[in-house]
Coordinates of C-alpha atoms in Angstrom, one line a residue:
X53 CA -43.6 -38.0 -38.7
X54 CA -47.2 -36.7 -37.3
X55 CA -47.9 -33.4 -36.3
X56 CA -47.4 -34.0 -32.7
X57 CA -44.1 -34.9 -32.8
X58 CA -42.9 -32.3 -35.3
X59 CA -44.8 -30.4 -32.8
X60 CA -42.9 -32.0 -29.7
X61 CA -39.3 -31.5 -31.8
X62 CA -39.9 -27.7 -32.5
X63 CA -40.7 -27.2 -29.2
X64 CA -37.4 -29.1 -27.9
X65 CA -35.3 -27.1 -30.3
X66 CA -36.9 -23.7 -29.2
X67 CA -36.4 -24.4 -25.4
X68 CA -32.5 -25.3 -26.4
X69 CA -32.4 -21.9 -27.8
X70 CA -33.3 -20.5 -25.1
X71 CA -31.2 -22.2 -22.9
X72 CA -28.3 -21.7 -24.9
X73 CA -29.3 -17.7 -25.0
X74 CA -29.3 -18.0 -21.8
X75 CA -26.2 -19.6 -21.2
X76 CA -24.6 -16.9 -23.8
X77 CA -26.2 -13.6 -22.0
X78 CA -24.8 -15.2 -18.7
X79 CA -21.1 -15.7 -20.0
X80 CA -21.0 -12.4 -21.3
X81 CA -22.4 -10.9 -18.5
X82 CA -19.3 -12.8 -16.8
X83 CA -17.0 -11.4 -19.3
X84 CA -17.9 -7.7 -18.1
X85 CA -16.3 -6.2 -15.5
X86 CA -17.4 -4.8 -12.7
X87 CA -15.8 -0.9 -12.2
X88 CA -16.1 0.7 -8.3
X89 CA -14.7 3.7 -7.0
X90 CA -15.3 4.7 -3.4
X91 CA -12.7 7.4 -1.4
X92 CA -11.2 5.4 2.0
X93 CA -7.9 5.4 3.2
X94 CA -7.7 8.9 2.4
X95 CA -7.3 8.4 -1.1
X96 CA -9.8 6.9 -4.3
X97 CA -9.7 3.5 -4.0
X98 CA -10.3 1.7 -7.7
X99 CA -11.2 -1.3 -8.6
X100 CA -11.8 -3.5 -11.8
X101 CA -13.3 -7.4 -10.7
X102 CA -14.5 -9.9 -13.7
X103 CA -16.1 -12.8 -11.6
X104 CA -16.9 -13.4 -8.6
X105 CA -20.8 -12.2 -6.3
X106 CA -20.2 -8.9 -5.4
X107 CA -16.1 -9.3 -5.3
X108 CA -15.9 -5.1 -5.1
X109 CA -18.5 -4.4 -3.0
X110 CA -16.8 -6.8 -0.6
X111 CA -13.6 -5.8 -0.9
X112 CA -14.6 -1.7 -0.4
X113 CA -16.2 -2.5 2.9
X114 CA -12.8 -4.9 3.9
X115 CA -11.1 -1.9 2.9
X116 CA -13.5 0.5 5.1
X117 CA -13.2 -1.6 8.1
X118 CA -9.4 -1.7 8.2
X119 CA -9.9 2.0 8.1
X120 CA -11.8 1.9 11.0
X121 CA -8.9 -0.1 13.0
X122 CA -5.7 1.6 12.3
X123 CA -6.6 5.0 10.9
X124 CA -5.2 7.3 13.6
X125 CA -8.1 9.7 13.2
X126 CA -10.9 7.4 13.9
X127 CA -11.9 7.9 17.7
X128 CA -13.0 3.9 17.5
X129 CA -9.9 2.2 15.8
X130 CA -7.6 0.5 17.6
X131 CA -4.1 2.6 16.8
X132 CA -6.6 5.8 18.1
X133 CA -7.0 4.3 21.6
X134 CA -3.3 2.9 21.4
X135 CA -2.0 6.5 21.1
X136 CA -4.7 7.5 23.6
X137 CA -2.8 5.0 25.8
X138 CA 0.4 6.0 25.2
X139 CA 2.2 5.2 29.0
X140 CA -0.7 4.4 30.9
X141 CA -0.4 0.8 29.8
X142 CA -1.9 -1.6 26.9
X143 CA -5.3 -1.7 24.7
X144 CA -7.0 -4.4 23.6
X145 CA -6.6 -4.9 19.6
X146 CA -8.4 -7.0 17.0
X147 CA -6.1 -9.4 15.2
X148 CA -6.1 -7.4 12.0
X149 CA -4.5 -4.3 13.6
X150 CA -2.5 -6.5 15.5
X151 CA -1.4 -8.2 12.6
X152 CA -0.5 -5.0 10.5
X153 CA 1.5 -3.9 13.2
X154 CA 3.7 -6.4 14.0
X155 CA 4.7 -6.4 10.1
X156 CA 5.0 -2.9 10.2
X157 CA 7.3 -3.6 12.9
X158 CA 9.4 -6.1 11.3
X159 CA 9.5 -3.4 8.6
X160 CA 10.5 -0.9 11.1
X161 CA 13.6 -3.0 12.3
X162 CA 15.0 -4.5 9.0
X163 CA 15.3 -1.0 7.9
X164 CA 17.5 0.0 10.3
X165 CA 14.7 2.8 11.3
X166 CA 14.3 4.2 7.7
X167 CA 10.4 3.5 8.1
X168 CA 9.1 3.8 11.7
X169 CA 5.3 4.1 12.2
X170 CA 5.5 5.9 15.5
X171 CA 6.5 9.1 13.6
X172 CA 3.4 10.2 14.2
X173 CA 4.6 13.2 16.8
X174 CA 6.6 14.6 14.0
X175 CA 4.1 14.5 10.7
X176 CA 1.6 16.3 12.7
X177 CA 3.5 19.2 12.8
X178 CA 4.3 19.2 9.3
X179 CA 0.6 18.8 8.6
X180 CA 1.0 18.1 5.2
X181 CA -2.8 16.9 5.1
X182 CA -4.1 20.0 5.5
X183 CA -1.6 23.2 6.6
X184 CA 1.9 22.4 5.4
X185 CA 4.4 24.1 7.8
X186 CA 8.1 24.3 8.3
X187 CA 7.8 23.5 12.3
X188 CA 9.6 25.3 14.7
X189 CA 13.1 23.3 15.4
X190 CA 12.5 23.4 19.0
X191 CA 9.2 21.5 18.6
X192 CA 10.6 18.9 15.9
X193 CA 13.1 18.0 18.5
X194 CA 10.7 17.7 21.2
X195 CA 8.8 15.7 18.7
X196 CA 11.5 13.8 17.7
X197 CA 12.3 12.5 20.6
X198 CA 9.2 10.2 21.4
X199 CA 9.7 8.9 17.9
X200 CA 11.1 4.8 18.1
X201 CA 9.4 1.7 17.0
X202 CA 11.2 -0.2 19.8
X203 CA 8.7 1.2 22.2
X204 CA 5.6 0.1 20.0
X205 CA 4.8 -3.4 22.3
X206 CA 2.3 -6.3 20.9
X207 CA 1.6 -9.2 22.7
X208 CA 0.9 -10.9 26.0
X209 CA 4.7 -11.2 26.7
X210 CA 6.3 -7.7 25.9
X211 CA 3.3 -5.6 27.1
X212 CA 3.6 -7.7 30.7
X213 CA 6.9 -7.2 31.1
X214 CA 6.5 -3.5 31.3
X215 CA 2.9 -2.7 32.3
X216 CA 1.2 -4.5 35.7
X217 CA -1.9 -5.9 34.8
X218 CA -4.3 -8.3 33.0
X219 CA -3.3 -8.2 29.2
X220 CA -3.7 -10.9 26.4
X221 CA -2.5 -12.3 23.3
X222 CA -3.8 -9.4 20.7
X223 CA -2.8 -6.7 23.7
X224 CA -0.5 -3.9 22.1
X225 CA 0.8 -0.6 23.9
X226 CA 3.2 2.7 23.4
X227 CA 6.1 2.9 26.0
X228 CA 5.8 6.7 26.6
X229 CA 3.0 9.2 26.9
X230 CA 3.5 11.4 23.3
X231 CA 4.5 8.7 21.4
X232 CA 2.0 8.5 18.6
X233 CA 1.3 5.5 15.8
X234 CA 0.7 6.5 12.1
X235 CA 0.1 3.7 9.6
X236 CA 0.3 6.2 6.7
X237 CA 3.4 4.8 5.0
X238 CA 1.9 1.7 4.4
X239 CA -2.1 1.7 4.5
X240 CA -2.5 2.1 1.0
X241 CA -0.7 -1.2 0.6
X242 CA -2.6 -2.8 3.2
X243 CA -5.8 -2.3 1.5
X244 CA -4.6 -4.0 -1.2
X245 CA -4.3 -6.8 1.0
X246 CA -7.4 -7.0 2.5
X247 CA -8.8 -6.3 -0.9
X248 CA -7.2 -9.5 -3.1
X249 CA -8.3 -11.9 0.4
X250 CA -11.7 -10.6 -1.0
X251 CA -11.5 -11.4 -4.4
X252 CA -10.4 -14.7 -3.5
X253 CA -12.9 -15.2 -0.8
X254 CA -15.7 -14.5 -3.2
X255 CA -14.6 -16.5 -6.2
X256 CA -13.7 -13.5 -8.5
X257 CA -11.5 -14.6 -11.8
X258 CA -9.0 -12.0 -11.9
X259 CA -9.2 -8.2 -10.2
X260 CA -7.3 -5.0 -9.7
X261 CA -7.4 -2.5 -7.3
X262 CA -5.6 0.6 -7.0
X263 CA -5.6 2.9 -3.5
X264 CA -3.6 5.8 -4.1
X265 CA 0.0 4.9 -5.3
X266 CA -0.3 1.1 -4.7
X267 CA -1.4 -1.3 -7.1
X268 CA -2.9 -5.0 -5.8
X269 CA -3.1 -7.0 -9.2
X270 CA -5.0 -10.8 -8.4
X271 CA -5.8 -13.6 -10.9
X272 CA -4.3 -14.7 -13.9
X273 CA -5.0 -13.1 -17.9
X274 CA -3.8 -14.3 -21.3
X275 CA -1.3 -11.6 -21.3
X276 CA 0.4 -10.1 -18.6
X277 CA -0.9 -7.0 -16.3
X278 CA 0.4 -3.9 -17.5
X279 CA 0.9 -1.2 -14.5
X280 CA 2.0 2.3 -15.7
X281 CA 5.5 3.8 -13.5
X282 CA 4.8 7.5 -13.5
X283 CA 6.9 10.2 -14.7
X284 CA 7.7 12.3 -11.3
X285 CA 8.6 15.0 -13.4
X286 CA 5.2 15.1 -15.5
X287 CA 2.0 13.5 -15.3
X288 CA 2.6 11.2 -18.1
X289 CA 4.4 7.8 -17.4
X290 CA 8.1 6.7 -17.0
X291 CA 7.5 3.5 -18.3
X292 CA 5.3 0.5 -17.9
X293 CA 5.8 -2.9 -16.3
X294 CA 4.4 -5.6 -17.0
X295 CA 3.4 -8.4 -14.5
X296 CA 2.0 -11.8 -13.9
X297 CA 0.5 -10.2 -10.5
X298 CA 1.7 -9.1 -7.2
X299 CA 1.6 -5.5 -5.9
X300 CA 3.2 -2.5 -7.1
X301 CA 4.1 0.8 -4.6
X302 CA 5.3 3.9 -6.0
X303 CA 6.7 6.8 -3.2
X304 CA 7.9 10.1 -4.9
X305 CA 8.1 13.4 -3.3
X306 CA 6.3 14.9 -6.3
X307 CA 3.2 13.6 -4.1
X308 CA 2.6 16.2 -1.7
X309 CA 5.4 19.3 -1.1
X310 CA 5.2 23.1 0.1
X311 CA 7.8 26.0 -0.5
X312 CA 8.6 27.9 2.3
X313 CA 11.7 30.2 3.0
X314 CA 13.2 29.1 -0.4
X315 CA 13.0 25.7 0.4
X316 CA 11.2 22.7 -0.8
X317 CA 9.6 20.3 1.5
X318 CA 8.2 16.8 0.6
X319 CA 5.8 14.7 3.1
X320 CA 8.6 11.8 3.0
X321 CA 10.2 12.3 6.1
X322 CA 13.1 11.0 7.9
X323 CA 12.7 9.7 10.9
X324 CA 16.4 10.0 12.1
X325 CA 16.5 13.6 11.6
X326 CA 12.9 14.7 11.5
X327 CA 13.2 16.3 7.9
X328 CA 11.8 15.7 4.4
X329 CA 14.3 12.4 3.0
X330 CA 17.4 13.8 1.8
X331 CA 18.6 10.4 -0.5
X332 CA 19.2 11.7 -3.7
X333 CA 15.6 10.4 -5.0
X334 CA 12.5 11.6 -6.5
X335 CA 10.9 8.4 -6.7
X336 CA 10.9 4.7 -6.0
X337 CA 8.6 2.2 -7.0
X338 CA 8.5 -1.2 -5.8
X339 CA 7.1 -4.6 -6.6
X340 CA 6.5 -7.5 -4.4
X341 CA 4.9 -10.8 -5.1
X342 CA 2.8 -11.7 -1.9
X343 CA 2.2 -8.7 0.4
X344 CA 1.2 -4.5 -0.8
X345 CA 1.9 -4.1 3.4
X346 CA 5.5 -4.6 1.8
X347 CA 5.2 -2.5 -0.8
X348 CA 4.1 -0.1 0.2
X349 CA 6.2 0.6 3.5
X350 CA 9.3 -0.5 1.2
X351 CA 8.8 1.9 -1.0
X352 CA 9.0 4.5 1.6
X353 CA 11.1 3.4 3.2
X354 CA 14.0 3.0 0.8
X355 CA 13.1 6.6 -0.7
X356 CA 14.8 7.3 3.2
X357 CA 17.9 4.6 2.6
X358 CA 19.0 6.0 -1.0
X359 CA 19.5 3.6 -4.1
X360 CA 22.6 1.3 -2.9
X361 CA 21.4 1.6 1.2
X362 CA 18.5 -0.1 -0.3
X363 CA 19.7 -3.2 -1.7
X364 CA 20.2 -5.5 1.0
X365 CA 16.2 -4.0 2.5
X366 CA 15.0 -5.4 -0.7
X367 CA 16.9 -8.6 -1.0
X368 CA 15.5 -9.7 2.8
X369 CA 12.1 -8.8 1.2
X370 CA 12.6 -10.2 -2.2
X371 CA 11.2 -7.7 -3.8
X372 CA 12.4 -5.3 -6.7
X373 CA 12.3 -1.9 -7.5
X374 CA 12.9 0.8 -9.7
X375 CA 14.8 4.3 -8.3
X376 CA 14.6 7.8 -10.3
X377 CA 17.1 10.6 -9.0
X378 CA 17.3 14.0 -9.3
X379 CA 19.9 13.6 -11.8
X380 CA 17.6 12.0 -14.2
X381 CA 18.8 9.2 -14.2
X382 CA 16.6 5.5 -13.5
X383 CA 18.0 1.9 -12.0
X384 CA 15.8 -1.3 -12.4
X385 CA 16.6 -4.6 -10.4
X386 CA 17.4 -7.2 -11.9
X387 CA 14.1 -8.7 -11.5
X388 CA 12.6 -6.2 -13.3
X389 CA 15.0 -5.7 -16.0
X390 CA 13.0 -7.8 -18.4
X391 CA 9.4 -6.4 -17.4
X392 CA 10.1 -2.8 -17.4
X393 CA 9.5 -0.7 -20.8
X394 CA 10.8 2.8 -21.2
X395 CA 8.0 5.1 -22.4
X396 CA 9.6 6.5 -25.5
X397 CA 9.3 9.9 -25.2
X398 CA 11.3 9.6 -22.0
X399 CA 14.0 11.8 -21.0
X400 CA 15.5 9.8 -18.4
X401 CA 18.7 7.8 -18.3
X402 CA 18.9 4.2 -17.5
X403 CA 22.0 3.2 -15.2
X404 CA 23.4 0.3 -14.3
X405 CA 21.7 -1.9 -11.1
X406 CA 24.6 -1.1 -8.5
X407 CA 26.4 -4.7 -7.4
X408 CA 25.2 -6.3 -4.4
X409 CA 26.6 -4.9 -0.8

């Protein structure tokens, strides 16, 4: 063999190294996650993303811009100028607000009006985002009373039939002047949402993404996702579940509560009567496979119902959940039963699922 080609061969096997370094630095690279925390929705949204070209970055500006369409406080979103509307006749809204609505709405009707996202009136004169108050009865009544889904129209066909007018397909309007839309029981989830469309729009391997008390977990692992249950009586954990993915809502009136007059007062409100939930429940966390929307608005919105009002919400949904009362005492669905581990320093009882209704 002559020089040259001992010459030629090292230089081969050098430049294979080097590719294969290469190949090495990028894989692991790939293997490391990519950590983001940014505050929107009025809470820290957090995200974990291995894969993917810029999968968090993306999904914290998806997250941002749904903000910016049905956040009530935002002068320039949608449900702003809807309320601004309220009984002068319909706005114009982009198809994402439009679309979060109208399953807000189904949410609204399937649960018999335990969740209804014209409650605004009434949860701004609680104020629990900045004052906490008892409100004067007079006023919560007065509130109270322009509080009803039914009069949330979307769409060409309902908004014509009750305002004159040019209107269109992605048209949406409020019935009465004071009626007032707040997404708040369910935004959380719906970042979730727009975050995992993200994930899979830019090719991410696996993600997840926690806004508040929801939980969006995308993409598949070795071993299943572990999301912690927390313990509303501490900050440690009730237990863990553990999931092949999905979203996962928690609603406990631990969250946010004043004490006035010898009372307690949690921000879950009823919107039948106009004060805090009065179910029995501290907490209720629920799971469901395809949408945090769901969740998220489930989870309040069977905190409302109580544990065995709930079943047949959560059935029409199939989704699961786990309920904690005052008692001390848990349930788990049967969905769940296998997937849920008791942290073992709890103190809580489990109880029997109650049979269908």
């Amino acid at each position: 063999m002559t020089k040259k080609t001992k010459a030629r061969l090292l230089l081969a096997g050098l430049s294979f190294c080097v590719l294969l370094a290469g190949l090495v630095f990028a894989w692991n690279r790939s293997s490391q996650p990519e950590e983001l925390s940014v505050f929107a929705m009025g809470s820290y949204v957090k995200q974990t993303v291995w894969g993917g070209q810029q999968s968090a970055q993306t999904a914290a500006a998806q997250i941002t811009q749904l903000e910016n369409l049905i956040s009530w406080r935002r002068e320039s979103s949608d449900v702003f100028r809807l309320n601004q509307q309220a009984g002068k006749g319909p706005v114009e809204l982009s198809p994402g607000s439009r679309e979060v609505l109208e399953r807000a709405l189904e949410l609204c009707e399937k649960s018999g009006g335990a969740l209804d996202i014209t409650l605004g009136p009434v949860t701004r004169l609680w104020d629990f985002d900045n004052e906490p108050h008892l409100p004067n009865a007079e006023e919560l009544k007065e509130a109270l009373a322009q509080v009803d889904y039914r009069n949330l129209l979307t769409g060409a066909e309902a908004c014509r039939a009750r305002f004159h007018g040019e209107v269109s397909e992605n048209s949406g309007a409020l019935v009465n002047s004071g009626m007032l839309v707040d997404l708040g029981a369910l935004g959380k989830g719906a970042a979730c949402d727009v975050a995992i469309a993200a994930y899979q729009e830019t090719g991410a391997h696996r993600a997840v993404v926690a806004v508040g008390g929801s939980v969006g977990l995308y993409g598949k692992k070795s071993q299943p996702w572990q999301v912690a249950v927390r313990d509303p009586g501490s900050q440690g954990s009730l237990g863990v579940l553990e999931l092949a993915g999905g979203f996962v809502s928690t609603s406990g009136s631990y969250e946010k509560f004043f004490e006035e007059e010898g009372g307690t007062y949690c921000h879950l409100l009823d919107p039948r009567t106009g004060y805090p939930a009065e179910s029995g429940l501290v907490s209720v966390t629920v799971w469901h496979p395809e949408s945090g929307l769901l969740s998220d608005g489930l989870a309040t919105a069977c905190f409302v119902l109580g544990l065995e009002d709930s079943l047949p919400l959560l059935e029409s949904f199939h989704a699961e959940g786990i309920f904690v009362d005052e008692a001390g005492s848990f349930f788990v669905s049967p969905g769940l039963a296998h997937r849920f581990h008791l942290s073992p320093d709890s103190g809580y009882r489990q109880q029997d699922w109650p049979k269908g209704v």
